[in-house]
Structures are given as structure tokens and as C-alpha cells.
XYZ file of C-alpha atoms in Angstrom:
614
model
C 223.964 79.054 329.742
C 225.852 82.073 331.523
C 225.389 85.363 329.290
C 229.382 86.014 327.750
C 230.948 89.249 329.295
C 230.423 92.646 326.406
C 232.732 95.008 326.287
C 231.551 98.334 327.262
C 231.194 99.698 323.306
C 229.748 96.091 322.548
C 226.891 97.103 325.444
C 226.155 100.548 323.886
C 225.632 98.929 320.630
C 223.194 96.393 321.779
C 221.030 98.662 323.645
C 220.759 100.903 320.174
C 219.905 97.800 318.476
C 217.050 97.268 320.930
C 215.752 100.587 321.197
C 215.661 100.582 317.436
C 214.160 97.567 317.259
C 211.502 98.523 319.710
C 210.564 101.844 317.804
C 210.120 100.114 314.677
C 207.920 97.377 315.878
C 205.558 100.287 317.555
C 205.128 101.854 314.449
C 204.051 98.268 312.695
C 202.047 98.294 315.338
C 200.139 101.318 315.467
C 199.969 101.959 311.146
C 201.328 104.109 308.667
C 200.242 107.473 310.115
C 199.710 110.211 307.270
C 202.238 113.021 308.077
C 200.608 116.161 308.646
C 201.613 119.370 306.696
C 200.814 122.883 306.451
C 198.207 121.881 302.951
C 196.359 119.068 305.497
C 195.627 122.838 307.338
C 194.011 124.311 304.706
C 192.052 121.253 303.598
C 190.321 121.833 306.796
C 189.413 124.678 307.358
C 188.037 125.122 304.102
C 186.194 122.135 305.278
C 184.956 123.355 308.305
C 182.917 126.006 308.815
C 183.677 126.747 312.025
C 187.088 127.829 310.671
C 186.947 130.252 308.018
C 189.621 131.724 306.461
C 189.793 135.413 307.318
C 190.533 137.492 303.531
C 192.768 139.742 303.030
C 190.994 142.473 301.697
C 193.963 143.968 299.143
C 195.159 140.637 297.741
C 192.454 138.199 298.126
C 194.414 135.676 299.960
C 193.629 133.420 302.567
C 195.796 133.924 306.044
C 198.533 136.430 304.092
C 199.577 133.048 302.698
C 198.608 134.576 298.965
C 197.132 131.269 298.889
C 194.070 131.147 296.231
C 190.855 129.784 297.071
C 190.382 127.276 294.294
C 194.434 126.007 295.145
C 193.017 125.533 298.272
C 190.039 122.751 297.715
C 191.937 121.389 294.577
C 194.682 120.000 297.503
C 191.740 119.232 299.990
C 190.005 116.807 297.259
C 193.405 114.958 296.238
C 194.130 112.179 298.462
C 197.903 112.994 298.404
C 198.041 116.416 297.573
C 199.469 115.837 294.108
C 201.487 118.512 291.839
C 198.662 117.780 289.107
C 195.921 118.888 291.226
C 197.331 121.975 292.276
C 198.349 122.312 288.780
C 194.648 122.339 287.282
C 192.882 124.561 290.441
C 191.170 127.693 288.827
C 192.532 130.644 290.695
C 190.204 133.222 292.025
C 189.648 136.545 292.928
C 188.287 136.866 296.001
C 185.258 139.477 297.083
C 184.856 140.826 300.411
C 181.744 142.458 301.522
C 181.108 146.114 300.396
C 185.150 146.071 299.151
C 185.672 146.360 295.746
C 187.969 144.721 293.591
C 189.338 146.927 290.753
C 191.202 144.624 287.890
C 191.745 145.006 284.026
C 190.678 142.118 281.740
C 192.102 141.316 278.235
C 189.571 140.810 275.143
C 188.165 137.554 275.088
C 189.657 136.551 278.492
C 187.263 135.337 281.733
C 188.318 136.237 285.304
C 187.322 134.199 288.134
C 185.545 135.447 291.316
C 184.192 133.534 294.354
C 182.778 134.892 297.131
C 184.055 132.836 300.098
C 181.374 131.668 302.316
C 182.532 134.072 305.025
C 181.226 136.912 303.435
C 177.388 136.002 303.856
C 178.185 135.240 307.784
C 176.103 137.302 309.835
C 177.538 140.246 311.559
C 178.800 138.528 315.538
C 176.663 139.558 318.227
C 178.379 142.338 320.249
C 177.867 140.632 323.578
C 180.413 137.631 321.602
C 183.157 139.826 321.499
C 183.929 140.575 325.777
C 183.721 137.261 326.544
C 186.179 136.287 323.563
C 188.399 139.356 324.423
C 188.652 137.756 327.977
C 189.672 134.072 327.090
C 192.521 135.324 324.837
C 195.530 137.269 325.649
C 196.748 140.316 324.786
C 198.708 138.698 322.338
C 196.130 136.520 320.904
C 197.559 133.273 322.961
C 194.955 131.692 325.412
C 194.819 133.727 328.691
C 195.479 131.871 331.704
C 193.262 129.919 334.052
C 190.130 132.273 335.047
C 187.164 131.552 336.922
C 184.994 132.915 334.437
C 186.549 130.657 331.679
C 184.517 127.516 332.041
C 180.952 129.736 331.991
C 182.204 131.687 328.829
C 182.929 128.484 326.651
C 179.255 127.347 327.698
C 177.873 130.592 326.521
C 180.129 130.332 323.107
C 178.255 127.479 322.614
C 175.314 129.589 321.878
C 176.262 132.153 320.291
C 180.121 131.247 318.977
C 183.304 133.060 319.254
C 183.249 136.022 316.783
C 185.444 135.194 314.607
C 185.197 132.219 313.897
C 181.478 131.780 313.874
C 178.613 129.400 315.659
C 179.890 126.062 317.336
C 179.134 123.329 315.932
C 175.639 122.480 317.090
C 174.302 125.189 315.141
C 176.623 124.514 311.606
C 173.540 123.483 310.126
C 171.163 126.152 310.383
C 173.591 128.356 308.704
C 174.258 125.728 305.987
C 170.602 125.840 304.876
C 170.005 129.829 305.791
C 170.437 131.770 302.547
C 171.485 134.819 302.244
C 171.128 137.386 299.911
C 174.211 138.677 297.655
C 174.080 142.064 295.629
C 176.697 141.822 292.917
C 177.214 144.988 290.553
C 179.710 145.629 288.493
C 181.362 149.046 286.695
C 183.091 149.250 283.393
C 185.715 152.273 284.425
C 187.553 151.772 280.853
C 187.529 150.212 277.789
C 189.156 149.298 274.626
C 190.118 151.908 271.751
C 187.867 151.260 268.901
C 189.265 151.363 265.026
C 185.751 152.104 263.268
C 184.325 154.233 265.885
C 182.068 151.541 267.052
C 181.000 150.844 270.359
C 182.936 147.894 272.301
C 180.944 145.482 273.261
C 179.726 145.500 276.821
C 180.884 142.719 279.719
C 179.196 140.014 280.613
C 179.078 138.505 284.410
C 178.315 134.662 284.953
C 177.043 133.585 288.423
C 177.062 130.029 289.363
C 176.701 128.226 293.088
C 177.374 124.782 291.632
C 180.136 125.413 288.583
C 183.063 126.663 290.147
C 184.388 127.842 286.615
C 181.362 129.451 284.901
C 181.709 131.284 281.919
C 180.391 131.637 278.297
C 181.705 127.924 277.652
C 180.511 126.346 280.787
C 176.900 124.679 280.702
C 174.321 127.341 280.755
C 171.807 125.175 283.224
C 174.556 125.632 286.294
C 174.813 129.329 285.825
C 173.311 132.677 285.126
C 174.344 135.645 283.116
C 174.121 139.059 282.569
C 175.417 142.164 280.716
C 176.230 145.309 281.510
C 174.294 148.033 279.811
C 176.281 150.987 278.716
C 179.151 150.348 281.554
C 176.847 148.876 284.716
C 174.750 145.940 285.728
C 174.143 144.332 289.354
C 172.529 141.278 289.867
C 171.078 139.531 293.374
C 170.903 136.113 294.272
C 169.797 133.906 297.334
C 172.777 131.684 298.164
C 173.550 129.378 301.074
C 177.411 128.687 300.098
C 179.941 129.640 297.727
C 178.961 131.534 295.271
C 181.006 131.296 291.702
C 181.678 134.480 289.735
C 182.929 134.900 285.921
C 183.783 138.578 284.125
C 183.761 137.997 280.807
C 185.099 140.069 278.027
C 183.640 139.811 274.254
C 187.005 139.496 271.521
C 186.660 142.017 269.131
C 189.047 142.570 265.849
C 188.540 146.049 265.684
C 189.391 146.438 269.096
C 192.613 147.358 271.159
C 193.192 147.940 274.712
C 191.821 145.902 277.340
C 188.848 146.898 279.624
C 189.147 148.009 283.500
C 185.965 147.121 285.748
C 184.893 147.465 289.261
C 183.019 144.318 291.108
C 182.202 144.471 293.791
C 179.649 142.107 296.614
C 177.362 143.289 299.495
C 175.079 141.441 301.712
C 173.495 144.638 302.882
C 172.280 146.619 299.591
C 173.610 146.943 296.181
C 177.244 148.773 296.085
C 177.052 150.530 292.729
C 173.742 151.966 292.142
C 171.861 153.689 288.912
C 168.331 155.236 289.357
C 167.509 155.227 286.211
C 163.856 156.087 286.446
C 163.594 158.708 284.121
C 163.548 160.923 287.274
C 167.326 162.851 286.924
C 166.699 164.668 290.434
C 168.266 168.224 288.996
C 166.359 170.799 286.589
C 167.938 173.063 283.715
C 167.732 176.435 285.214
C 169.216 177.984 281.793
C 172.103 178.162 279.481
C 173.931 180.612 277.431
C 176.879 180.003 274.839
C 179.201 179.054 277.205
C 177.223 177.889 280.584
C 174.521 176.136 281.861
C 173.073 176.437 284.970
C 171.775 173.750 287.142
C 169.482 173.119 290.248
C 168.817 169.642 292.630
C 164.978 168.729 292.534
C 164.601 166.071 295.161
C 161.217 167.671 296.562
C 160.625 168.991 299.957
C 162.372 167.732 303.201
C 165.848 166.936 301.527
C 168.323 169.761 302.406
C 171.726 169.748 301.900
C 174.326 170.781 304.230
C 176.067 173.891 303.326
C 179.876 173.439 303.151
C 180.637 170.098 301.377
C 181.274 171.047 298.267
C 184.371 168.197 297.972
C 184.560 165.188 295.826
C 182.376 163.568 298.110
C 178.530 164.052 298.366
C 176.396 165.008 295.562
C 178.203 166.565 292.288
C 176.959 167.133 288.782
C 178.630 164.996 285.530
C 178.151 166.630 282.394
C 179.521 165.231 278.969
C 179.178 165.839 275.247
C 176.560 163.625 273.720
C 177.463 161.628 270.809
C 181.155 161.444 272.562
C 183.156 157.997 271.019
C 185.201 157.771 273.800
C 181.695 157.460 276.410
C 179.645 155.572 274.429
C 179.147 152.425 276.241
C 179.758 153.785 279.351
C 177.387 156.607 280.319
C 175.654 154.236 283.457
C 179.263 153.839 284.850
C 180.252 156.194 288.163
C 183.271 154.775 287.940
C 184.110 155.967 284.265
C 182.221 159.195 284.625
C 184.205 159.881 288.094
C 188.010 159.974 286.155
C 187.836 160.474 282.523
C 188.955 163.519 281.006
C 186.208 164.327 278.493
C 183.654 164.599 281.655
C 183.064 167.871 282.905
C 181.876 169.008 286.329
C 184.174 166.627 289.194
C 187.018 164.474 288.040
C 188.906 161.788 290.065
C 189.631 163.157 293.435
C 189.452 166.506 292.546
C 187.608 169.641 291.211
C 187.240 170.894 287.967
C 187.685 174.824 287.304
C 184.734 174.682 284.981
C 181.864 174.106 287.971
C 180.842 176.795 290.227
C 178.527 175.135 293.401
C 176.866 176.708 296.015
C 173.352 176.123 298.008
C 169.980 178.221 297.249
C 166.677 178.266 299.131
C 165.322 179.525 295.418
C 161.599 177.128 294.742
C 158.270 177.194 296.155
C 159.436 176.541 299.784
C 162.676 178.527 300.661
C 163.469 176.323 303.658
C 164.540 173.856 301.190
C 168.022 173.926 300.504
C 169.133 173.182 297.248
C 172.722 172.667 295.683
C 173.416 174.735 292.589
C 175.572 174.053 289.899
C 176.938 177.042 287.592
C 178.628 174.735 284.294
C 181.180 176.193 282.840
C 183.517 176.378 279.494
C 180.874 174.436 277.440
C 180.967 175.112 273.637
C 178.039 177.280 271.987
C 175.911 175.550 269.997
C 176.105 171.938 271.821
C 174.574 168.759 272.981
C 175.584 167.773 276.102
C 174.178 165.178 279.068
C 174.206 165.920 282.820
C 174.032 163.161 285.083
C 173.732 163.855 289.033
C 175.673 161.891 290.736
C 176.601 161.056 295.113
C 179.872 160.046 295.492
C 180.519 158.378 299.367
C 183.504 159.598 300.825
C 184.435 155.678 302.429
C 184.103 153.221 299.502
C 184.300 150.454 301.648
C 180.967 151.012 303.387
C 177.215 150.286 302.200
C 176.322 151.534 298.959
C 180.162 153.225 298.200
C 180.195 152.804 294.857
C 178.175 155.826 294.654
C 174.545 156.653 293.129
C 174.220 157.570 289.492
C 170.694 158.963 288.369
C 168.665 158.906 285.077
C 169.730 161.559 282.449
C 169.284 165.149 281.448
C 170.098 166.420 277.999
C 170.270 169.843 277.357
C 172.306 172.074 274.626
C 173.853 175.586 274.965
C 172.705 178.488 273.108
C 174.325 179.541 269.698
C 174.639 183.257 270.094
C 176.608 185.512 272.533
C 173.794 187.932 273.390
C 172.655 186.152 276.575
C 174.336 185.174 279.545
C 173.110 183.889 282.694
C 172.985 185.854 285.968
C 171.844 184.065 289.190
C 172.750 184.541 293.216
C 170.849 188.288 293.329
C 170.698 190.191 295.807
C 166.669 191.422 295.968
C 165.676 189.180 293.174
C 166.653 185.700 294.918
C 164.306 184.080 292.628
C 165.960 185.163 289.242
C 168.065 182.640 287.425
C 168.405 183.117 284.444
C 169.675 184.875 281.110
C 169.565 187.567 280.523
C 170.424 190.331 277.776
C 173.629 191.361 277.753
C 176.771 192.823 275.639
C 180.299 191.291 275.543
C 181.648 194.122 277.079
C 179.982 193.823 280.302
C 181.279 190.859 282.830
C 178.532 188.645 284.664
C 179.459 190.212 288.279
C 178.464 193.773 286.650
C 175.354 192.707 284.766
C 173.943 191.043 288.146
C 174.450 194.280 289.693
C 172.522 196.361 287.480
C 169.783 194.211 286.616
C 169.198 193.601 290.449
C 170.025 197.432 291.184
C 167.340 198.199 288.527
C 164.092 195.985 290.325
C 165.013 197.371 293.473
C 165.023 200.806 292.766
C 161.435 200.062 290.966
C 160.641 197.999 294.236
C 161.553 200.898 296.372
C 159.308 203.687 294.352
C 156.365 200.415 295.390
C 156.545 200.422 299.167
C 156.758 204.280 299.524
C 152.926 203.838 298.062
C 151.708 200.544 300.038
C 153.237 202.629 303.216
C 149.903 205.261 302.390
C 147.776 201.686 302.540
C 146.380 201.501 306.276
C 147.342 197.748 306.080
C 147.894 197.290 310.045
C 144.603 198.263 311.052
C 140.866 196.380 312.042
C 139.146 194.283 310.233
C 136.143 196.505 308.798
C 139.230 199.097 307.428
C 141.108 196.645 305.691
C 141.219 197.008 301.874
C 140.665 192.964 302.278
C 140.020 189.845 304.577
C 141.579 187.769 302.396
C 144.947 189.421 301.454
C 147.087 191.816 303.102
C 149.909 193.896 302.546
C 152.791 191.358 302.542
C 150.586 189.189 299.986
C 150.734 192.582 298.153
C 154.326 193.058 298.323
C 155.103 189.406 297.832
C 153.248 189.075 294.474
C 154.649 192.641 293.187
C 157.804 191.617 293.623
C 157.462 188.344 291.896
C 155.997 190.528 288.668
C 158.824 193.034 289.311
C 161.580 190.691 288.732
C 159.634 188.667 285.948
C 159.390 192.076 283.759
C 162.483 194.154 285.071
C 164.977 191.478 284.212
C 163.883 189.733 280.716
C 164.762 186.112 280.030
C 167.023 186.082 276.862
C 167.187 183.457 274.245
C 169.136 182.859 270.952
C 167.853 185.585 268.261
C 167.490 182.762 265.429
C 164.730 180.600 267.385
C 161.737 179.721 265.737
C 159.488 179.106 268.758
C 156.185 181.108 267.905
C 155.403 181.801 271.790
C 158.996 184.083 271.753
C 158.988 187.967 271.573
C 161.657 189.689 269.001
C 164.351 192.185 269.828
C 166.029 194.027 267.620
C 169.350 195.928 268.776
C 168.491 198.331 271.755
C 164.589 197.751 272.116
C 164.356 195.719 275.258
C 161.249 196.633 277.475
C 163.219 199.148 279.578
C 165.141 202.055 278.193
C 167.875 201.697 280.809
C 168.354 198.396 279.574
C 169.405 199.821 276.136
C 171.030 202.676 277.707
C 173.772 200.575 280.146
C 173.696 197.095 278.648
C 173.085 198.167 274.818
C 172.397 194.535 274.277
C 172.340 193.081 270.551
C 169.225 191.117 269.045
C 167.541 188.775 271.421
C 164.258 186.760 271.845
C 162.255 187.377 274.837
C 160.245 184.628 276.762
C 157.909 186.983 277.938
C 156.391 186.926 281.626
C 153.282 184.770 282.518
C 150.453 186.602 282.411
C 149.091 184.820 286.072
C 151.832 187.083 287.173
C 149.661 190.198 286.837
C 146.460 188.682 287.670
C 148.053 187.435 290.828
C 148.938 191.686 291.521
C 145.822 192.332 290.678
C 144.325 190.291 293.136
C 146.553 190.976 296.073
C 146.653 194.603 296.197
C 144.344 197.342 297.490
C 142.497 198.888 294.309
C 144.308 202.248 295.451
C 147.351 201.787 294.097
C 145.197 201.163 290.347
C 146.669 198.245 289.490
C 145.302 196.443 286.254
C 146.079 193.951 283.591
C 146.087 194.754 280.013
C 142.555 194.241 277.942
C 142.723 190.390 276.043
C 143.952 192.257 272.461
C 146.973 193.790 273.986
C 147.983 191.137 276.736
C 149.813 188.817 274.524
C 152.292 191.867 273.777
C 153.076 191.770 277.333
C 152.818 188.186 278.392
C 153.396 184.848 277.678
C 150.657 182.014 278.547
C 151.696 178.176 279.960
C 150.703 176.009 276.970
C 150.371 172.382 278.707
C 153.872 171.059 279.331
C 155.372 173.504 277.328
C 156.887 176.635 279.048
C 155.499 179.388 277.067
C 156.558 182.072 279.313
C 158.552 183.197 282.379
C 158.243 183.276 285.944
C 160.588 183.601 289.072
C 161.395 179.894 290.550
C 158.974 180.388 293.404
C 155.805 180.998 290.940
C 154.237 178.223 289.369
C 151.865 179.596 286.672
C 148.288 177.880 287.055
C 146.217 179.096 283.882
C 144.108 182.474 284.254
C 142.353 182.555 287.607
C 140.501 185.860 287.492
C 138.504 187.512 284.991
C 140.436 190.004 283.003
C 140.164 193.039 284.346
C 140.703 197.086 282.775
C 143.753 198.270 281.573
C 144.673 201.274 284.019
C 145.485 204.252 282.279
C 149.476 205.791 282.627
C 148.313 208.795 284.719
C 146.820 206.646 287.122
C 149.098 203.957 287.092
C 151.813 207.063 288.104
C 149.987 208.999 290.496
C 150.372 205.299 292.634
C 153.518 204.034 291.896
C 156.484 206.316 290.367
C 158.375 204.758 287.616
C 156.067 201.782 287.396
C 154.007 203.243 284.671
C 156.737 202.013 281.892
C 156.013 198.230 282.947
C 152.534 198.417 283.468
C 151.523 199.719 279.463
C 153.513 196.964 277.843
């Protein structure tokens, strides 16, 4: 049967038909295919490990997306990508290694942390990233056909393209390689209190199985701890995600919210408190109104002069008993900023702390920082805390270091103040007697002008010692003249410049002085100081004189009846009496010797007389 003639619109419209018809039996054919869409993306790759995502370090997100990681494997374990699982996703905060995140958390509330997989990764080998730089473009498309390209992918095999990780055939060594994770968290603020009572401290819940721990989730799937007075850290060994809850305790009597700083390394713990009982800085003295300070790390660990910014090591000081730092004195990061804490604040330096470097100590080559504490209140309690502040906080260990305690209190009179940073007596710090009238620049001069001119009347009578001659004419094989002049001066500056404390002590070991009757009449002449207690001088100060020096000059130490008029003794741990910082007393070495008369004592060394009969 012949075919009837179409029209030429009737043609168009059958071969539409067919086409159509065509199409739609190649789809029957072939099956409903499942659309792909931009959530089918992220269902993989937070499937695959070869794909991580790559974190945004300020908002947490995944690709810039914003994006949360618990959104993300809610959609990749619906079949369809419902509304309802998205809906019920926990939303995280994600941690990146050695960045922390800083957030503020309501009372009662939990906040949700995970650290992605991609943290733990090890670091890519640098020989990865050539051979990836190569194989993409400049503008991160795929580079164009290259010789080299087919022998690069092989070698990728091995070790994996940098940023995305190992291939494939090594996916399951990493799966079952744990790693560990240093968490550590700082309370920076925390809720007013109505009764003056402490707030209760956060608590941190650490799961690898629960993806929502917290204090109502089942305690067999997680850990927890609490911070103690404003810090904890915790490690664990983890070969995937790892599940992280901040909790914060309701209180009635409570208002505010807290502030904390958490924060993840897979190198060392990010936050860290030494507290040992070891605080690394010793009490040099105080007076009403200052307090002066000095690092004790031990030999071999100088500091370098000139960084004396907010970064590096810097002294905390705060008033015990303080409301607003109780529950927080472990905490850098509250210690750092708030107002009631002396020494640094935030990003800047107070006007009460004066710091400088010293070689003062047994061994002079050891540079030590200094801190001069100022504008404290007389009479007080307070708590220094050394502390190193790093000057990158996203780098190893940039939370900072925070060591153990010091207490210490100021004294309640105004008759002492501390003078340090002299001039011939390097090895003074301390205070000393002094009068209202007289500012701290003046009274270091004279008390420093006054040994001197002592030392001075000294060497013009070890100059009549043959000390640079042989052997059989020295006055000793042992000793020579510097030993001499080294352990006079010591004495010199241990009796010349008397340590003052507060007049109303009650410590037995102290000597009493009324208005105007220090040890040296130019002392009540210039200074005219007001009553005082004396810590006297050790008495291994004169036997080590004694020993040192040529007989000539008729050096002697007063009889055992008199000598505790002049000097104190070290009683065990308890410092009974005075020495310059580069004298440790040791008990009495020597026999007691005579007590040298004041005519002979002159005849050797002018002016020295008036120290020597005390």
C-alpha cells in the first residue's frame, strides 16, 4: 500500500513524534537514573577518604560552602536526601590543628565539636608537592599533555597527591593507624555570681562512636572531664572522627554566660600548665607598694635581651582571694585580658611592670629576666604566675605556658623600699631603709655610692699585698687576690646596704631599729630612715673574708658572744639572714677565729673599722 503524500508541517510533526518516541523508550531502557546534585557531592567525599574536605579555618565550614559537618553525613545516610534528615543533623564546630576556636556558651547549654578526620592526616611528604605543582595549572585546572605526566601519577600512587592524601591502595593503613589528639581547653570568662560563689567549672565530653556526647548521652561511648580552676586538656588515640561536647553546668545564682578557648593538636598539647609546684621565678623582695621578681629556670636558659613585648615570657600577678578569678587562676587565656590582673594585659603593657635582664645568681653568664611590680597595695596577698605567651597562636603549643604559683604579700609600712640595677653592687636587690622624701633613683645612688667608696679605701690596701708574685711569696696557694676582693665585696654590700623589713614583725632571727640607728652613721645622716627591722648578714660572709685574704690586712670575725649582734645564721629552709644573690650561705666552715681590734682593723683598711666591730 503506497505511503499517502504529508504535507511539509505534517512531516515535521512526525519526525518529532519519532524522535520523542525514541528518547523515551531509551530511557525505559536503560532505568530510572538518580539525578545527581551538588548534596550527592558531599555525600562522597565525606565518604571517601581520598577526598577530604579542606576547613576553613575562621568558620568551620567545609569548601566556603558554610556547610556543617554533621548536615553533611545526615544527607549522605538518607536515601533521598530528605528535609527531615537535614532537619535533625547536630551541627558542629569544627577544630583545625593547633587553631583555636574561641566561642561563648550559655548556662546549661552543650556545644558540639568534631574534629574532621583531616586533621590527624600526616603532614604530605615534600617531594609530593613538585610533582603535584607540575600536573596542575597555574590556575588549578589540569596542565596539558607532558611527558613527565604518566611517571608522576605512578609515583602518586605511592605516596598521593598532597592534598588530598594516599591513593587508594593505601586507604587502609591509615584507617587503622591512630593517631594521637591533644585537646585542652581555656575558660577566658565566666558568669557573674549573686552569692559570691564560685561558678562551676566546664566540662568536655569526648566520644569516637557518639556523635552527640554530652552529660545526657550514654556514659560507656564517651569520656569526660573538667576543667580545674579555668583549664583541662585531655589526649586520646583515635583512628577517625573524633566527637567533642563543651558543656556548661546551669546555675540559679548565676548570670552571664561563659567564653572558652578549645583548641586540637596532633603535635603537643596547645594550652599548657606546669603545675609542678616548680613556679620558675623567685621573690627577690617587696615593699608597700612593689615587689620585685627574678626567672629561676637554672643554668643554660638565657633570655634574649630586647623582647620585652606581649610575646615571650611575662609575669601575671593578681590579688588572692579575688571573686572575679576564682575559678580561673590555671587559665592563660583569662589571666592574659582581665582587668584585675596586673603585670601584661591583652596585647599590651601595663604601666605597673618594669622588665629588664640581669646576670645577678651564682653564674653571671646566665641571663635572667627581671620583673620590678608595681602599684600593689601595702599590706596584701597577692599570686604571681609566670607565664610565655607565643607570638603566632596558630603554631605548636600557642596557647601559651602557664606555671605553678607563687604567693607572696607586700609589706605594711613605708620605711622600706626596694633598690635593685646598682652600679658596683650588681648583686644587691633588695630593700632597703629609706625615708619618703627620698625617690628610689636617689636612694640607689647613695647606697651604691656608699660601698664603693668603702670598696675603694679596700684595694688601696690589697695593692701593698705582693699578690702577682712566685709561689713561695704568696700569702697563699690556695687563694689569691681576686678571691680576696671577690669575697670582700660580697661582705661589703651585705653590711653597707641593710635589708629592711616591716618594723612590727615578730620573726625572732630580725634585728630592731629604732629612728636613726642603722649600722652606718651616714645612713642616718642622708636617708634619716624611720624604724625598721634588719635581716642581718650571714655570718659565712665573714668567715668566707677571713679565709680569702692575706692575714695583713687583720681581718677577723667577731668572738661567738658578740657574732649574733652582727650576723644572722641560715636556720634549715628558713632564711635567717642576708646575702648578695651570688652567695649561697653553707653553715660555718671555719673555726671562729679572734675579733681584730679597731686600731688594727684601721691601720689596714680606712673606714672599714665601723663594719668590722658590729
Amino acid at each position: 500500500m503506497p505511503f499517502p503524500h504529508l504535507s511539509a508541517q505534517q512531516s515535521r510533526l512526525a519526525a518529532f513524534l519519532t524522535a520523542a518516541g525514541l528518547f523515551t523508550i531509551s530511557l525505559v531502557a536503560l532505568g530510572s537514573p538518580r539525578l545527581a546534585y551538588a548534596a550527592d557531592i558531599h555525600s562522597i567525599a565525606s565518604e571517601d577518604h581520598n577526598h577530604p574536605f579542606l576547613l576553613d579555618k575562621a568558620s568551620g565550614s567545609a569548601g566556603g560552602w558554610g556547610v556543617g559537618a554533621g548536615q553533611r553525613e545526615a544527607w549522605a545516610a538518607s536515601a533521598d536526601g530528605s528535609i527531615l534528615a537535614r532537619q535533625n543533623a547536630p551541627s558542629y564546630l569544627e577544630l583545625v590543628n593547633n587553631a583555636p576556636t574561641l566561642n561563648n556558651i550559655n548556662l546549661g547549654q552543650t556545644v558540639l565539636h568534631r574534629v574532621y578526620e583531616y586533621v590527624r592526616r600526616p603532614a604530605p611528604t615534600p617531594s609530593a608537592a613538585p610533582r603535584m605543582a607540575r600536573r596542575k595549572g597555574e590556575n588549578g585546572a589540569e596542565a596539558g599533555a607532558n611527558p613527565d605526566d604518566s611517571d608522576d601519577r605512578e609515583k602518586d600512587k605511592e605516596v598521593g597527591d598532597p592534598f588530598i592524601g594516599p591513593v587508594e591502595h593505601d586507604l587502609k593503613r591509615r584507617q587503622t593507624s591512630a593517631r594521637i589528639l591533644y585537646l585542652s581547653l581555656n575558660t577566658c570568662l565566666q558568669p557573674l555570681s549573686n552569692n559570691n560563689t564560685t561558678p562551676p567549672q566546664l566540662q568536655i565530653y569526648i566520644s569516637t562512636s557518639n556523635p552527640q556526647p554530652g552529660p545526657n548521652a550514654d556514659a560507656g561511648s564517651q569520656s569526660v572531664v573538667t576543667a580545674n580552676a579555668g583549664y583541662t586538656s585531655y589526649s586520646i588515640s583515635a583512628e577517625k572522627d573524633v566527637y567533642v561536647a563543651v558543656f556548661a553546668p546551669p546555675s540559679p545564682t548565676l548570670s552571664g554566660a561563659y567564653s572558652y578557648e578549645l583548641a586540637v593538636s596532633t603535635d603537643s598539647t596547645y594550652h599548657r600548665l606546669l603545675d609542678d609546684g616548680q613556679p620558675n621565678i623567685a621573690l627577690d623582695d617587696s615593699d608597700a607598694n612593689s615587689a620585685l621578681f627574678i626567672t629561676s629556670f637554672g643554668p643554660g636558659n638565657n633570655f634574649t635581651q630586647g623582647n620585652n613585648g606581649t610575646q615571650g615570657t611575662i609575669l601575671l600577678a593578681y590579688a588572692q582571694n579575688n571573686p572575679t578569678l576564682s575559678g580561673l587562676e590555671n587559665s592563660i587565656c583569662a589571666l592574659k585580658q582581665l582587668p584585675d590582673v596586673l603585670g601584661y594585659t591583652f596585647a599590651k603593657q601595663s604601666n605597673n611592670i618594669d622588665i629588664g635582664y640581669t646576670g645577678r645568681g651564682q653564674n653571671a653568664s646566665d641571663i635572667k629576666k627581671e620583673f620590678y611590680l608595681k602599684g600593689l597595695n601595702a599590706s596584701s596577698f597577692y599570686t604571681a604566675r609566670l607565664a610565655n605567651i607565643s607570638a603566632e597562636p596558630h603554631t605548636i603549643g600557642g596557647g601559651g605556658t602557664l606555671w605553678s604559683p607563687l604567693n607572696f604579700s607586700t609589706k605594711k609600712e613605708r620605711n622600706c623600699q626596694i633598690i635593685y640595677g646598682l652600679d658596683f653592687c650588681d648583686q644587691t636587690a633588695w630593700a632597703v631603709p629609706s625615708n619618703s622624701s627620698i625617690d628610689a633613683a636617689e636612694l640607689k645612688r647613695f647606697y651604691d655610692g656608699v660601698a664603693a667608696t668603702y670598696y675603694q679605701n679596700f684595694n688601696n690596701s690589697l695593692d701593698q699585698i705582693a699578690c702577682e708574685t712566685e709561689s713561695t711569696a704568696r700569702y697563699s696557694l690556695a687563694r689569691n687576690c681576686t678571691d680576696c676582693a671577690q669575697a670582700y665585696k660580697r661582705w661589703l654590700c651585705s653590711l653597707a646596704i641593710p635589708r629592711c623589713t616591716d618594723f612590727s614583725s615578730d620573726l625572732a632571727f630580725l634585728a630592731e631599729r629604732d629612728v636613726n640607728t642603722s649600722r652606718l652613721g651616714i645612713i642616718n645622716s642622708y636617708v634619716q630612715p624611720g624604724q625598721y627591722k634588719e635581716l642581718l648578714p650571714c655570718e659565712e660572709l665573714c668567715y668566707e673574708m677571713v679565709q680569702n685574704c692575706p692575714t695583713a690586712l687583720g681581718f677577723a670575725c667577731p668572738s661567738e658572744k658578740q657574732l649574733g649582734m652582727s650576723y644572722g645564721r641560715w636556720n634549715g629552709t628558713v632564711r635567717a639572714c642576708n646575702a648578695v644573690s651570688d652567695f649561697t650561705p653553707k653553715g660555718a666552715a671555719v673555726p671562729l677565729g679572734k675579733r681584730a681590734s679597731r686600731g688594727l682593723v684601721a691601720s689596714a683598711v680606712v673606714g672599714v673599722s665601723v663594719l668590722m666591730a658590729l
